[in-house]
Amino acid sequence: MTYTAHVDTFARDNLPPESQWPELIFELPELQYPKRLNCAAVLLDKMVAGGHGERTVIHTLIDGKAYSCTYRQLLHRANRIARVLTEDMGLKPGNRVLLRAPNNPMMAACWFAVIKSGLVAVATMPLLRATELRQIIDKAKIGAALCDLRLREEMELAQAGCPGMKQVLYFNDDGPGSLEQKLSAKPPTFANVNTAADDVCLIAFTSGTTGQPKGTAHFHRDVLAMCDSFPRSCLNPTQNDIFCGTPPLAFTFGLGGLLCFPMRFGASTVLMERLTPDSLLATIEDFKATICFTAPTFYRQMASLVRNHKLKSLKKCVSAGEALPDATRQLFRQASGIEIIDGIGTTEMIHIFISHTPERVRRGATGYAIPGYQARVIDDVGRPCAPGVVGRLAVKGPTGCRYLADERQKAYVICAGEMRGWNLTGDAYKMDADGYFYYQARTDDMIISAGYNIAGPEVESALLQHPAVAECGVVGVPDAERGQLVKACVVLKSGYSGNAPMVKELQDFVKKTIALYKYPRSVQFVASLPRTETGKLQRFRLRQAG
């Protein structure tokens, strides 16, 4: 590791031992980075210096009216906030700063201000409650926060239980003592902290599909690496592209797709605080967006609404966050004419590492390892699986997992043997002879029933092809006779009844669609499915419900 710019070395001190680090690969020319690097300076200051200052970077709606912000305006706002952080709040490089807001221009400006100041950004999902916030604050030893005024209630409750949280400034508030009031007196210039490329710049907490969030430390170079891999190889964006979508900036899928990716290429983004499938389509139409990022459930619901909108501007759609069912891909393509770009990424790896271009899609496959990354399917002892054999997905590239003070590091990164340094994502996959990867399940979500291995997502994909099914989640539940039973929790479309004849109809449909033994022996009709704020299905909650 190079010499740190951090005065407060907590983040570096609580990285895993280097013996437990992933192996990192920087073979591609675009992934070669200098030892001293501040990623905010590259994404913002350098873009202004390079002639993009008067170009729009952020579009949004404020009180129903269109609002836009240029690269130069964002730079000046971030610089003023950085001065508040360092001059008024007295924060030192390496201090952690909690960020809380929905997707809006101030959240983006605050993120850049924190990074420019050599601080460590810990962005959190807006819907988190005080109990969850306290866990994050305690884990990352956070002493300061910048928070949207509308999230004040839970922030104050969290602060009351965390003696170390000394300073909180609220924004999107013109009142006395607000962040806006303080930055209004500051000049628009700031001397960026000369951080090392391997200084921690953000701690991303997992979105909690297992109920046990972990903090992953990412370096300044990791932020640039995510910009210089997936979007460069699968999207090929230009400065004329307009990005939009639903993932929160607190989620690395959103941080990349809705902020860092467009800015790396001099493009612009639409930041909207709350979106439904219909309002996302309206956003694409109104702002003439060209690239959309959202989760599979949105694409499925958007398919039936596409005909109500003019989407001539839309060229590319990216799906991640959870597995994309083939039925959803086909439904959306038939409705829109657009082939969804699927991808798998993890908080631990910061962003997508397996994907494809629209021209190289293969039915049922997530894609192939994108340039800069390597991927394998291995068995329980680390040997490569033959094509078509289900095993554990292992990945390595320019980014990798570094949990903050967490014993689970040893379960994510292989620490010995020939596969030492590979990241184990926790996903069960199979690979074909051409290097395409096919998602099966989370490794802890594989259902073993009467000796058969059954992947819940495969059963879900079959059910989603039935015209009555809006959403579904499939899990294994304990059974004395079979070990586990395949249980389907189904949300029906309007006009269909959840009764015994519908149970039999769905079971018979699955039997005709995939192998007979995989059909759901238990079917429960529910009004909605439990999901994280990023749209991931929380299967552990379905299992807990029995």
Coordinates of C-alpha atoms in Angstrom, one line a residue:
M1 CA 0.0 0.0 0.0
T2 CA 1.2 3.5 -0.8
Y3 CA 1.5 6.3 1.8
T4 CA -1.9 7.3 3.0
A5 CA -3.2 10.9 3.1
H6 CA -5.5 9.9 6.0
V7 CA -4.8 11.5 9.3
D8 CA -7.5 9.3 10.8
T9 CA -6.4 5.8 9.8
F10 CA -9.4 3.9 11.2
A11 CA -10.5 2.6 7.8
R12 CA -7.1 1.4 6.8
D13 CA -6.4 -0.1 10.2
N14 CA -9.6 -2.1 10.0
L15 CA -9.0 -3.6 6.6
P16 CA -8.5 -7.4 6.6
P17 CA -5.0 -8.7 6.9
E18 CA -3.3 -8.6 3.5
S19 CA -3.1 -12.4 3.6
Q20 CA -6.9 -12.3 3.2
W21 CA -7.1 -9.8 0.4
P22 CA -8.3 -10.7 -3.0
E23 CA -5.8 -10.9 -5.9
L24 CA -6.2 -7.7 -8.0
I25 CA -5.6 -7.6 -11.8
F26 CA -4.8 -4.4 -13.7
E27 CA -3.8 -5.9 -17.1
L28 CA -5.8 -3.6 -19.4
P29 CA -4.3 -0.2 -20.2
E30 CA -7.4 1.7 -19.1
L31 CA -7.0 0.1 -15.6
Q32 CA -3.5 1.5 -15.0
Y33 CA -3.8 4.2 -12.3
P34 CA -1.2 6.5 -10.7
K35 CA -0.3 5.9 -7.0
R36 CA -1.8 9.3 -6.0
L37 CA -5.4 9.7 -7.0
N38 CA -8.5 11.4 -5.9
C39 CA -11.4 9.9 -7.8
A40 CA -13.7 12.9 -7.3
A41 CA -11.1 15.2 -8.8
V42 CA -10.9 12.9 -11.9
L43 CA -14.7 12.7 -12.3
L44 CA -15.5 16.3 -11.6
D45 CA -12.6 18.7 -11.6
K46 CA -10.8 17.1 -14.5
M47 CA -14.1 17.1 -16.6
V48 CA -14.5 20.9 -16.0
A49 CA -10.9 21.5 -16.8
G50 CA -11.3 19.4 -20.0
G51 CA -14.0 21.6 -21.4
H52 CA -17.2 20.1 -20.0
G53 CA -17.9 22.9 -17.5
E54 CA -21.0 24.3 -19.3
R55 CA -22.5 20.9 -20.1
T56 CA -25.4 19.6 -18.1
V57 CA -24.5 16.9 -15.7
I58 CA -27.7 16.5 -13.6
H59 CA -31.4 16.8 -14.6
T60 CA -34.2 16.5 -12.1
L61 CA -37.6 17.8 -11.1
I62 CA -38.1 20.2 -8.2
D63 CA -41.7 21.0 -7.3
G64 CA -42.7 19.6 -10.6
K65 CA -40.5 21.9 -12.6
A66 CA -37.4 20.7 -14.6
Y67 CA -34.1 21.7 -13.1
S68 CA -30.6 21.1 -14.5
C69 CA -27.1 21.6 -13.2
T70 CA -23.8 21.9 -15.1
Y71 CA -20.5 20.3 -14.4
R72 CA -19.2 23.7 -13.2
Q73 CA -22.1 24.3 -11.0
L74 CA -21.8 20.9 -9.4
L75 CA -18.0 21.5 -8.9
H76 CA -18.7 24.9 -7.2
R77 CA -21.4 23.4 -4.9
A78 CA -19.1 20.4 -4.0
N79 CA -16.2 22.7 -3.3
R80 CA -18.3 24.9 -1.0
I81 CA -19.6 21.8 0.9
A82 CA -16.0 20.6 1.2
R83 CA -15.1 23.8 2.9
V84 CA -17.9 23.4 5.3
L85 CA -16.7 19.9 6.1
T86 CA -13.1 20.9 6.7
E87 CA -13.4 24.5 8.0
D88 CA -16.6 24.6 9.9
M89 CA -16.9 21.0 11.0
G90 CA -13.1 20.5 11.4
L91 CA -13.1 17.1 9.8
K92 CA -9.8 15.5 8.9
P93 CA -8.8 13.1 6.1
G94 CA -9.9 9.6 6.9
N95 CA -12.9 10.6 9.1
R96 CA -16.1 8.9 8.1
V97 CA -19.2 10.9 7.0
L98 CA -22.7 9.4 6.9
L99 CA -24.7 10.5 3.9
R100 CA -28.5 10.3 3.9
A101 CA -30.8 11.4 1.1
P102 CA -32.8 10.1 -1.8
N103 CA -31.3 10.6 -5.3
N104 CA -31.1 14.3 -5.8
P105 CA -28.5 16.9 -6.8
M106 CA -27.5 17.8 -3.2
M107 CA -26.8 14.1 -2.4
A108 CA -24.5 14.0 -5.4
A109 CA -22.7 17.3 -4.4
C110 CA -22.3 16.0 -0.8
W111 CA -20.8 12.7 -2.1
F112 CA -18.2 14.6 -4.2
A113 CA -17.4 17.0 -1.3
V114 CA -16.7 14.2 1.1
I115 CA -14.4 12.4 -1.4
K116 CA -12.6 15.6 -2.5
S117 CA -11.9 16.3 1.2
G118 CA -10.2 12.9 1.7
L119 CA -13.0 11.8 3.9
V120 CA -14.7 8.4 3.7
A121 CA -18.3 8.4 2.4
V122 CA -20.8 6.0 4.1
A123 CA -24.0 6.5 2.1
T124 CA -27.1 4.8 3.5
M125 CA -30.5 3.8 2.0
P126 CA -33.1 6.5 2.7
L127 CA -35.6 3.9 4.2
L128 CA -33.2 2.7 6.9
R129 CA -34.5 3.1 10.4
A130 CA -32.7 4.3 13.4
T131 CA -31.8 0.8 14.7
E132 CA -30.2 0.0 11.3
L133 CA -28.4 3.3 11.2
R134 CA -26.9 2.8 14.6
Q135 CA -25.4 -0.5 13.5
I136 CA -23.7 1.2 10.6
I137 CA -22.6 4.2 12.7
D138 CA -21.1 2.0 15.4
K139 CA -19.4 -0.4 12.9
A140 CA -17.7 2.4 10.9
K141 CA -17.1 4.7 13.9
I142 CA -18.8 7.6 12.2
G143 CA -18.7 11.0 13.9
A144 CA -20.4 13.3 11.3
A145 CA -23.4 13.2 9.0
L146 CA -24.9 15.2 6.1
C147 CA -28.6 14.4 5.9
D148 CA -31.6 15.5 3.9
L149 CA -34.0 17.4 6.2
R150 CA -36.9 15.0 5.3
L151 CA -35.0 12.1 6.9
R152 CA -34.4 14.0 10.1
E153 CA -36.6 12.0 12.4
E154 CA -34.7 8.7 12.1
M155 CA -31.4 10.5 12.0
E156 CA -32.1 12.2 15.3
L157 CA -33.2 8.8 16.8
A158 CA -30.0 7.2 15.6
Q159 CA -27.8 10.1 16.9
A160 CA -29.4 9.9 20.3
G161 CA -28.1 6.3 20.6
C162 CA -24.6 7.0 19.2
P163 CA -22.5 9.2 21.5
G164 CA -19.7 9.3 18.8
M165 CA -22.0 11.0 16.3
K166 CA -21.1 14.5 17.2
Q167 CA -22.2 16.6 14.2
V168 CA -25.2 16.4 11.9
L169 CA -25.9 19.0 9.2
Y170 CA -29.2 19.0 7.3
F171 CA -29.6 20.0 3.7
N172 CA -32.4 20.8 1.3
D173 CA -33.2 23.3 4.0
D174 CA -32.8 27.1 3.9
G175 CA -33.2 27.6 7.6
P176 CA -30.5 28.9 10.0
G177 CA -27.7 26.4 10.7
S178 CA -28.5 24.4 7.5
L179 CA -25.8 23.2 5.2
E180 CA -27.1 25.6 2.5
Q181 CA -26.8 28.5 5.0
K182 CA -23.2 27.6 5.8
L183 CA -22.0 27.0 2.3
S184 CA -23.5 30.2 1.0
A185 CA -20.6 32.2 2.6
K186 CA -17.9 29.9 1.1
P187 CA -15.9 30.5 -2.1
P188 CA -16.3 28.0 -4.9
T189 CA -12.7 26.8 -4.8
F190 CA -11.2 23.9 -2.8
A191 CA -7.8 22.3 -2.8
N192 CA -8.5 18.6 -3.1
V193 CA -6.7 16.3 -0.7
N194 CA -3.9 14.4 -2.4
T195 CA -5.1 10.9 -1.5
A196 CA -3.4 7.7 -2.4
A197 CA -5.1 5.5 -5.1
D198 CA -5.5 2.8 -2.3
D199 CA -6.9 5.1 0.3
V200 CA -10.4 4.1 1.3
C201 CA -12.9 6.6 -0.1
L202 CA -16.2 4.8 0.6
I203 CA -17.6 2.1 2.8
A204 CA -20.5 0.4 1.2
F205 CA -22.8 -1.6 3.4
T206 CA -24.5 -4.6 1.8
S207 CA -28.2 -4.1 1.2
G208 CA -29.2 -6.8 3.6
T209 CA -30.9 -9.7 1.7
T210 CA -29.6 -12.0 4.5
G211 CA -30.4 -9.6 7.3
Q212 CA -26.7 -9.3 8.2
P213 CA -25.2 -6.2 6.5
K214 CA -21.5 -6.0 6.1
G215 CA -19.3 -2.9 5.4
T216 CA -17.1 -3.2 2.3
A217 CA -14.2 -0.7 1.9
H218 CA -13.4 0.6 -1.5
F219 CA -10.5 2.7 -2.7
H220 CA -10.3 5.7 -4.9
R221 CA -9.0 3.5 -7.8
D222 CA -11.9 1.1 -7.3
V223 CA -14.4 3.9 -8.2
L224 CA -12.5 4.6 -11.4
A225 CA -12.1 0.8 -12.1
M226 CA -15.9 0.3 -12.1
C227 CA -16.2 3.2 -14.6
D228 CA -13.5 1.8 -16.8
S229 CA -14.8 -1.8 -17.1
F230 CA -18.5 -2.5 -17.4
P231 CA -19.7 0.8 -19.1
R232 CA -16.7 0.9 -21.4
S233 CA -17.1 -2.7 -22.6
C234 CA -20.9 -3.1 -22.5
L235 CA -22.5 0.3 -22.9
N236 CA -19.9 2.4 -24.9
P237 CA -21.5 5.7 -23.7
T238 CA -20.8 9.1 -25.2
Q239 CA -21.1 12.6 -23.8
N240 CA -24.5 12.8 -25.5
D241 CA -26.0 10.0 -23.4
I242 CA -28.5 10.7 -20.6
F243 CA -28.6 8.1 -17.9
C244 CA -31.6 7.4 -15.6
G245 CA -33.0 4.7 -13.3
T246 CA -34.1 3.7 -9.9
P247 CA -31.1 2.4 -7.8
P248 CA -30.2 4.7 -4.8
L249 CA -26.9 6.4 -4.9
A250 CA -26.2 4.7 -1.6
F251 CA -26.2 1.4 -3.5
T252 CA -23.1 0.9 -5.6
F253 CA -25.3 -0.2 -8.6
G254 CA -26.8 3.3 -8.4
L255 CA -23.6 5.1 -7.6
G256 CA -22.0 3.8 -10.7
G257 CA -24.9 3.7 -13.1
L258 CA -26.5 7.1 -12.1
L259 CA -23.5 9.2 -11.1
C260 CA -20.0 8.0 -11.8
F261 CA -20.5 6.3 -15.1
P262 CA -22.1 9.2 -16.9
M263 CA -19.6 11.6 -15.4
R264 CA -16.6 9.5 -16.5
F265 CA -17.8 10.0 -20.1
G266 CA -18.9 13.6 -19.9
A267 CA -22.6 12.6 -20.1
S268 CA -25.5 13.5 -17.9
T269 CA -27.9 11.8 -15.5
V270 CA -31.5 12.2 -14.3
L271 CA -31.8 11.9 -10.6
M272 CA -35.3 11.3 -9.3
E273 CA -36.2 10.7 -5.7
R274 CA -39.2 8.3 -6.2
L275 CA -40.1 6.3 -9.2
T276 CA -42.7 3.8 -10.1
P277 CA -42.6 1.8 -13.3
D278 CA -44.9 4.2 -15.0
S279 CA -43.1 7.4 -13.8
L280 CA -39.7 5.9 -14.8
L281 CA -41.1 5.5 -18.3
A282 CA -42.4 9.1 -18.1
T283 CA -39.0 10.2 -17.0
I284 CA -37.3 8.5 -19.9
E285 CA -39.8 10.2 -22.3
D286 CA -39.6 13.7 -20.7
F287 CA -35.9 13.9 -20.4
K288 CA -35.1 11.9 -23.5
A289 CA -33.0 9.4 -21.5
T290 CA -30.9 7.0 -23.6
I291 CA -29.7 4.5 -20.9
C292 CA -31.8 3.1 -18.1
F293 CA -30.7 1.2 -15.0
T294 CA -33.2 -0.7 -12.9
A295 CA -34.1 -4.1 -11.4
P296 CA -35.9 -7.0 -13.1
T297 CA -39.2 -6.4 -11.3
F298 CA -39.4 -2.9 -12.8
Y299 CA -38.7 -4.1 -16.3
R300 CA -41.5 -6.7 -15.9
Q301 CA -44.0 -4.1 -14.8
M302 CA -42.8 -1.6 -17.4
A303 CA -43.4 -4.0 -20.3
S304 CA -47.2 -3.6 -20.1
L305 CA -46.9 0.2 -19.9
V306 CA -44.5 0.9 -22.7
R307 CA -47.2 1.5 -25.2
N308 CA -48.4 4.5 -23.2
H309 CA -45.0 6.3 -23.7
K310 CA -42.8 7.7 -26.5
L311 CA -39.4 6.1 -25.9
K312 CA -37.6 6.8 -29.1
S313 CA -34.6 8.2 -27.2
L314 CA -34.1 5.0 -25.2
K315 CA -31.2 2.8 -26.6
K316 CA -30.0 0.6 -23.7
C317 CA -31.4 -0.9 -20.6
V318 CA -29.3 -2.5 -17.8
S319 CA -30.7 -5.0 -15.3
A320 CA -28.9 -5.9 -12.1
G321 CA -29.5 -6.3 -8.4
E322 CA -31.0 -9.8 -8.8
A323 CA -31.2 -12.4 -11.5
L324 CA -33.1 -11.4 -14.6
P325 CA -35.7 -14.1 -15.5
D326 CA -35.7 -15.0 -19.2
A327 CA -39.5 -14.5 -19.2
T328 CA -39.0 -10.9 -18.1
R329 CA -36.3 -10.3 -20.8
Q330 CA -38.5 -11.7 -23.5
L331 CA -41.6 -9.7 -22.3
F332 CA -39.7 -6.4 -22.2
R333 CA -38.1 -7.0 -25.6
Q334 CA -41.4 -7.8 -27.2
A335 CA -42.9 -4.6 -25.8
S336 CA -40.0 -2.2 -26.4
G337 CA -37.8 -3.7 -29.0
I338 CA -34.8 -3.4 -26.6
E339 CA -32.7 -6.3 -25.5
I340 CA -31.9 -5.9 -21.8
I341 CA -28.3 -5.9 -20.8
D342 CA -28.1 -8.3 -17.8
G343 CA -25.3 -8.2 -15.3
I344 CA -24.2 -9.5 -12.0
G345 CA -22.2 -7.3 -9.6
T346 CA -21.9 -7.3 -5.8
T347 CA -21.3 -4.7 -3.2
E348 CA -18.1 -6.5 -2.4
M349 CA -16.8 -6.1 -6.0
I350 CA -18.4 -2.6 -6.2
H351 CA -20.1 -3.2 -9.6
I352 CA -20.8 -5.5 -12.5
F353 CA -18.2 -8.1 -13.6
I354 CA -20.3 -10.5 -15.7
S355 CA -22.5 -9.0 -18.5
H356 CA -22.8 -8.8 -22.3
T357 CA -23.5 -6.4 -25.1
P358 CA -27.0 -6.4 -26.7
E359 CA -25.5 -8.1 -29.7
R360 CA -23.9 -10.9 -27.8
V361 CA -26.9 -11.9 -25.6
R362 CA -27.4 -15.6 -25.1
R363 CA -30.8 -16.8 -23.9
G364 CA -30.9 -17.6 -20.2
A365 CA -27.3 -16.4 -19.6
T366 CA -26.2 -13.5 -17.4
G367 CA -23.3 -13.1 -19.8
Y368 CA -19.5 -13.6 -19.9
A369 CA -16.7 -12.1 -17.8
I370 CA -16.3 -8.5 -19.0
P371 CA -12.8 -7.3 -20.0
G372 CA -10.6 -6.8 -17.0
Y373 CA -12.3 -9.6 -15.0
Q374 CA -11.9 -13.4 -14.8
A375 CA -14.6 -15.8 -13.7
R376 CA -14.8 -19.5 -13.0
V377 CA -17.3 -22.1 -11.7
I378 CA -15.7 -24.3 -9.1
D379 CA -16.6 -27.2 -6.9
D380 CA -16.5 -27.4 -3.1
V381 CA -12.7 -28.1 -3.1
G382 CA -11.9 -25.4 -5.6
R383 CA -11.5 -27.4 -8.8
P384 CA -13.0 -25.9 -12.0
C385 CA -16.3 -27.5 -12.9
A386 CA -16.9 -29.0 -16.4
P387 CA -19.3 -27.1 -18.7
G388 CA -22.9 -27.4 -17.6
V389 CA -22.0 -28.4 -14.0
V390 CA -23.4 -26.2 -11.3
G391 CA -20.8 -24.9 -8.8
R392 CA -19.7 -21.8 -7.0
L393 CA -19.0 -18.6 -8.9
A394 CA -15.4 -17.3 -8.3
V395 CA -14.2 -13.9 -9.7
K396 CA -11.2 -11.7 -9.7
G397 CA -10.3 -8.5 -11.4
P398 CA -9.3 -4.9 -10.6
T399 CA -11.7 -4.7 -7.6
G400 CA -12.4 -7.2 -4.8
C401 CA -13.8 -7.7 -1.4
R402 CA -12.3 -6.0 1.7
Y403 CA -14.8 -6.2 4.6
L404 CA -14.3 -3.7 7.4
A405 CA -13.3 -5.7 10.5
D406 CA -15.4 -8.7 9.7
E407 CA -14.5 -12.4 10.1
R408 CA -16.7 -13.2 7.1
Q409 CA -13.8 -12.0 4.9
K410 CA -12.4 -15.5 5.0
A411 CA -15.6 -16.9 3.6
Y412 CA -15.7 -14.4 0.7
V413 CA -12.0 -14.5 -0.4
I414 CA -10.2 -17.8 -0.8
C415 CA -7.1 -17.6 1.4
A416 CA -5.2 -20.7 0.4
G417 CA -4.5 -23.2 -2.4
E418 CA -4.5 -22.7 -6.2
M419 CA -7.5 -20.4 -6.1
R420 CA -6.1 -18.1 -3.4
G421 CA -7.2 -14.5 -3.9
W422 CA -10.4 -15.3 -5.8
N423 CA -13.7 -13.8 -4.6
L424 CA -16.6 -16.2 -3.9
T425 CA -19.7 -14.2 -4.6
G426 CA -22.1 -16.7 -2.9
D427 CA -23.8 -17.5 -6.2
A428 CA -24.4 -20.9 -7.8
Y429 CA -23.7 -20.8 -11.5
K430 CA -23.0 -23.1 -14.4
M431 CA -20.8 -22.1 -17.5
D432 CA -21.1 -23.3 -21.0
A433 CA -18.2 -24.2 -23.3
D434 CA -18.2 -20.7 -24.7
G435 CA -17.7 -19.0 -21.4
Y436 CA -21.3 -17.8 -20.8
F437 CA -22.5 -18.0 -17.2
Y438 CA -26.0 -19.2 -16.2
Y439 CA -27.4 -18.2 -12.8
Q440 CA -28.9 -21.0 -10.7
A441 CA -29.4 -19.5 -7.2
R442 CA -27.6 -18.1 -4.3
T443 CA -25.5 -20.9 -2.9
D444 CA -27.4 -20.8 0.3
D445 CA -30.7 -20.7 -1.6
M446 CA -30.3 -24.0 -3.4
I447 CA -33.3 -26.3 -2.5
I448 CA -32.5 -29.9 -1.8
S449 CA -35.7 -31.9 -2.0
A450 CA -35.7 -35.7 -1.9
G451 CA -32.1 -35.7 -3.1
Y452 CA -32.7 -33.3 -6.0
N453 CA -30.9 -29.9 -6.2
I454 CA -33.5 -27.3 -7.3
A455 CA -32.7 -23.7 -8.0
G456 CA -35.5 -21.4 -6.8
P457 CA -34.9 -18.8 -9.6
E458 CA -35.5 -21.5 -12.2
V459 CA -38.9 -22.3 -10.7
E460 CA -39.6 -18.6 -10.5
S461 CA -38.8 -18.1 -14.2
A462 CA -41.2 -20.9 -15.1
L463 CA -44.0 -19.4 -13.0
L464 CA -43.5 -15.9 -14.4
Q465 CA -44.4 -17.3 -17.9
H466 CA -47.9 -18.0 -16.7
P467 CA -50.3 -15.1 -17.6
A468 CA -51.7 -14.9 -14.1
V469 CA -48.4 -14.3 -12.3
A470 CA -47.2 -10.8 -11.6
E471 CA -44.4 -11.7 -9.2
C472 CA -43.2 -14.7 -7.3
G473 CA -40.5 -16.0 -4.9
V474 CA -39.5 -19.6 -4.5
V475 CA -37.8 -21.0 -1.4
G476 CA -37.2 -24.3 0.3
V477 CA -39.1 -24.9 3.6
P478 CA -38.4 -27.8 6.0
D479 CA -40.2 -31.1 5.4
A480 CA -39.9 -34.3 7.5
E481 CA -40.3 -36.6 4.5
R482 CA -38.4 -34.8 1.7
G483 CA -36.0 -32.7 3.7
Q484 CA -37.2 -29.5 2.0
L485 CA -40.3 -28.7 0.0
V486 CA -40.4 -26.2 -2.9
K487 CA -42.6 -23.4 -1.9
A488 CA -43.8 -20.6 -4.2
C489 CA -45.1 -17.3 -2.8
V490 CA -47.1 -15.8 -5.7
V491 CA -48.5 -12.3 -6.4
L492 CA -51.3 -12.6 -8.9
K493 CA -52.3 -10.1 -11.5
S494 CA -55.5 -8.2 -11.1
G495 CA -58.5 -10.3 -12.1
Y496 CA -57.2 -13.6 -11.0
S497 CA -58.2 -15.5 -7.8
G498 CA -55.8 -17.2 -5.4
N499 CA -57.8 -20.4 -4.9
A500 CA -57.3 -24.2 -5.0
P501 CA -57.9 -24.4 -8.8
M502 CA -55.3 -21.7 -9.4
V503 CA -52.8 -23.6 -7.2
K504 CA -53.3 -26.7 -9.4
E505 CA -53.1 -24.7 -12.6
L506 CA -49.8 -23.2 -11.6
Q507 CA -48.3 -26.5 -10.5
D508 CA -49.4 -28.2 -13.7
F509 CA -47.9 -25.3 -15.7
V510 CA -44.5 -25.6 -14.0
K511 CA -44.6 -29.4 -14.6
K512 CA -45.0 -28.8 -18.3
T513 CA -42.3 -26.1 -18.4
I514 CA -39.4 -27.6 -16.4
A515 CA -38.5 -31.0 -14.9
L516 CA -41.4 -32.5 -13.1
Y517 CA -39.7 -32.8 -9.7
K518 CA -39.1 -29.1 -9.6
Y519 CA -42.7 -28.0 -9.3
P520 CA -43.8 -26.1 -6.2
R521 CA -45.6 -28.5 -3.8
S522 CA -46.7 -25.6 -1.7
V523 CA -48.2 -22.4 -3.2
Q524 CA -49.1 -19.4 -1.1
F525 CA -50.8 -16.3 -2.6
V526 CA -49.5 -13.0 -1.1
A527 CA -50.3 -9.4 -1.7
S528 CA -46.6 -8.4 -2.1
L529 CA -43.1 -9.8 -1.7
P530 CA -40.5 -8.6 0.8
R531 CA -37.7 -6.7 -1.0
T532 CA -34.8 -4.6 -0.1
E533 CA -34.8 -0.9 -1.0
T534 CA -32.7 -1.8 -4.0
G535 CA -35.4 -4.3 -5.3
K536 CA -33.7 -7.5 -4.2
L537 CA -36.1 -10.3 -3.1
Q538 CA -35.5 -11.2 0.5
R539 CA -35.9 -14.9 0.3
F540 CA -34.8 -15.3 3.9
R541 CA -38.0 -13.6 5.0
L542 CA -40.0 -16.0 2.9
R543 CA -38.3 -18.9 4.6
Q544 CA -38.9 -17.3 8.0
A545 CA -42.6 -17.1 7.2
G546 CA -42.7 -20.9 6.8

